[in-house]
Amino acid sequence: MTNFVSSIVFVLAATSFFSLSTGELRDKLTPTQPLADDGGALISAAGNFELTFFSPADSSNRYIGIRYHANSDHVVVWVANRQRPVISRSGRLSVTTNGTLIVTEDNSTVVVWSSSSPALKIPVARLLDNGNFVVMEAGSSDERSSYAWQSFDFPTDTLLPGMMLGWDLDTGVSRNLTAWRSASNPAPGDYVAGLDRQGDPQLFLWNGTRPYWRGGPWNGLRFSGVPDMAAMEPGNDLGVYYEFLIDPSQVFYWFGMRNPLIISRLVMNHSGLLQRFLWIHEKSNWVLLGHRPKVEDPCDKVLSPCGQNAFCKCDAGHAEPEASPVVDICECLQGFHPKDTKDWTRGCARETTMLKECGNRADGFFNLSNAKLPDTSRSTVNWTVSLEQCKDLCLNNCSCTAYASSNISGVVSGCINWTTDLTDLMVYTGEPGQDLYVRQLAVDSGHSHRGNLVTVIVASVLAICIVAIAVTACWIWRMKKRRRHFDDKAESKDLDLPVFHLSTIIDATVNFSIDNKLGEGGFGPVYKGKLGNDQEIAVKRLSKSSSQGVDEFKNEVILIAKLQHRNLVRLLGCCVQGGERILVYEYMPNGSLDAFLFNEAKSTMLDWQRRYNIIVGIARALLYLHHDSRFKIIHRDLKASNVLLDKDMNPKISDFGMARIFRGDDSEVNTRRIVGTYGYMSPEYAMDGTFSIKSDVFSFGVLVLEIISGKRNRGVYQSALHLNLLGHIWNLWQADNASELIDKSIGPSVSTAELMSCIKIGLLCVQERPGDRPTMH
Ligand SMILES: *[C@@H]1O[C@H](CO)[C@@H](O)[C@H](O)[C@H]1NC(C)=O
Ligand SMILES: *[C@@H]1O[C@H](CO)[C@@H](O)[C@H](O)[C@H]1NC(C)=O
Ligand SMILES: *[C@@H]1O[C@H](CO)[C@@H](O)[C@H](O)[C@H]1NC(C)=O
Ligand SMILES: *[C@@H]1O[C@H](CO)[C@@H](O)[C@H](O)[C@H]1NC(C)=O
Ligand SMILES: *[C@@H]1O[C@H](CO)[C@@H](O)[C@H](O)[C@H]1NC(C)=O
Ligand SMILES: *[C@@H]1O[C@H](CO)[C@@H](O)[C@H](O)[C@H]1NC(C)=O
Ligand SMILES: *[C@@H]1O[C@H](CO)[C@@H](O)[C@H](O)[C@H]1NC(C)=O
Ligand SMILES: *[C@@H]1O[C@H](CO)[C@@H](O)[C@H](O)[C@H]1NC(C)=O
Ligand SMILES: *[C@@H]1O[C@H](CO)[C@@H](O)[C@H](O)[C@H]1NC(C)=O
Ligand SMILES: *[C@@H]1O[C@H](CO)[C@@H](O)[C@H](O)[C@H]1NC(C)=O
């Protein structure tokens, strides 16, 4: 309604204004009625768009362009003579008698721009209400097929609803978005958004010829790398819909609006960001709905941040860092190990040389779900083959590294296969991705190496002599048995720690059943389990990014098992078998502190006495780790979800020593990969990657303030401490208003002296400079 009224007001205003210069409101250009640079304009019938001469901000150059008419800020969406401006106000746009559009200057003596020549009899050029400027034969029907020329075929930096991005494969013509050189210069700049037609066509952003962001292939619903398009799919309030057309003669993407009153545009901004804007009538303003690359997301900011055969753990979209323990963002695919843990851009290599080991009938595929598909520019796609057929094709050809469905809309169908290393791969949390099936060699996938050796040996011997089989197999079996016996002894001798068999763990957790999953820590999922004697355990299945060898791993586990304190969760044993690395802990029936602290109902169970007890317990554990244990241990990821509560609500820290397991070095070092969780990370760690016991002290301070306030410290550390809980508490403290920060669920039974000293300690611990923070003594 507002829109309707304002359109009328605009049309009226425009009518009275232009009647002064041109005498009539028009949307047409004919050979006898050119458009001069005298304030005149073509205005589309309903007043949505105008075509006129204009000067960009901070420039006196004149360009002929199309811009919004009804919207107050007249954003330019198309420019004709973007390469060659008219210097004076002597420009003129005309349609010649044969239907060519020309822009001239100096009283029609110099042509600065012209359209292709369609050769019409009685040409007319019209500005349509969708923003398309078309040339056609006068009197012909208003449909696409009758346009001899249209501005929609020559996009500049903006994609309007109905405008197509992509390739006409018959003519080889590419339609892409090219940014302006700057806000005051519409000449084509370096940033281009378009479809790359190699392999399975993908959306890309280029800087000159260098790609800097990959939107991935179209998966039937959206671009694989733009999961937030889902928020605008059918049923969404904004009413944006997307179309993708692919056949042997064309590949095109476009979008449309279900509700024509809603205005949206996609623009390749001169800053290098592809942005989607929405016009909000109530605010009379453009709102930025989304942009790519997501410079705030380490997984999206650069191409392939984790290198080949690795994936980036992306918590894109929902700008709630607290929801996501941002631990190492990179992880190798199953069966791969990092080439260089200090430089992930080098990616991961297979644990087994593929060619030599491929072809085993036991090979299979690892299902990586919720993924952004890896680069498809060198992959092959068949839109009709079924996923089952695809699997067989891929399995039977050793050069096939992975496959995935090419269309997940409706019935899953079609197939993409890769024969190269997989790059720029992501796994989403909280946003929709798709399943990628990565080839898994039998030798790497949990069956033991020895098992395969037996198969191979037996198979070859079979060809020679049946009798020999029995002898050989028997011999191998005996060898195996002897060796296993020897291994067991060696383990129990120097481990001092129960080593569980994988089968025991599998029984205890009902084969890692999803029903038994307690959560997903930074280092892998945790399952509840029950041993034969009914003892409850927590099983942590470490993710595979550790580059450590088996012996190194065992050594670390033994060290950690030696750390014993009543405020540390007890490690009961481990399991290293079939590619698995598993830690077994005592089970903590009350779960983690965050589940109580940040839950309105449960937080009332934490009165001040309990909270104080928890703070003191955590402090004791840290003191032990930092100073009193045999080796100085820095936790590095202390947070509410890593504090577990036993049946009497006593706190016990979990996940200590994990940094040792994953890095094998615990001195003050500089690490390029940031471990830890936003909100708890100290500034020096978040910014420079340096950590020390003082980084743990910072996390402890945050935790103390959270326990007192019952609120989460959200967000990344800001050096101006104002945007988060810490800043808020500091301000209240300064204003002598500390009572306001105390969690209401604590109830009345508070010892003010204890409380005030805890707040003071908390604030001392979160000081910006590590040197100013106290130690745990
Ligand atoms: C262009 O035409 C205008 C009048 O239409 C005239 O005043 C001006 O002098 C002409 N300029 C040139 C360069 O011929
Ligand atoms: C149409 O006219 C323009 C300018 O008058 C000329 O350059 C072009 O060659 C003509 N095109 C055709 C197809 O005749
Ligand atoms: C973008 O389109 C223009 C015009 O068709 C073409 O010259 C250019 O090569 C295209 N750029 C890319 C990266 O496809
Ligand atoms: C380019 O991006 C900036 C910052 O988001 C924005 O202010 C500007 O309007 C954008 N330009 C266009 C043409 O949309
Ligand atoms: C594009 O390339 C230029 C020159 O190499 C560089 O300065 C600029 O930062 C690049 N922009 C992006 C978005 O990568
Ligand atoms: C792959 O995993 C996803 C999610 O767990 C599941 O929906 C899908 O069915 C799996 N695919 C196969 C072939 O098992
Ligand atoms: C796709 O697969 C089908 C069924 O296997 C086959 O008939 C067809 O030729 C394939 N198309 C291409 C382009 O390979
Ligand atoms: C990949 O897919 C194409 C098209 O379906 C097929 O011709 C080819 O055999 C497949 N290659 C592998 C290695 O699976
Ligand atoms: C395996 O696939 C590759 C690539 O698709 C192809 O060149 C090769 O001929 C295939 N090999 C066999 C044995 O089918
Ligand atoms: C994907 O599948 C849907 C439903 O089966 C179909 O309508 C659509 O045309 C397919 N898309 C492509 C690109 O094949």
XYZ file of C-alpha atoms and ligand atoms in Angstrom, residues 167 174 176 178 192 206, ligand 3:
20
model
C 26.642 -18.922 -21.367
C 29.274 -15.140 -21.805
C 28.582 -12.051 -16.498
C 31.547 -6.938 -14.091
C 33.732 -10.473 -12.370
C 37.312 -13.639 -10.506
C 32.515 -11.483 -19.116
O 31.740 -11.103 -20.233
C 32.439 -10.324 -21.184
C 31.465 -9.909 -22.231
O 30.822 -11.024 -22.779
C 33.611 -11.143 -21.754
O 34.358 -10.355 -22.619
C 34.491 -11.613 -20.594
O 35.500 -12.467 -21.097
C 33.671 -12.337 -19.573
N 34.516 -12.647 -18.455
C 34.550 -13.859 -17.936
C 35.473 -14.031 -16.782
O 33.849 -14.781 -18.343
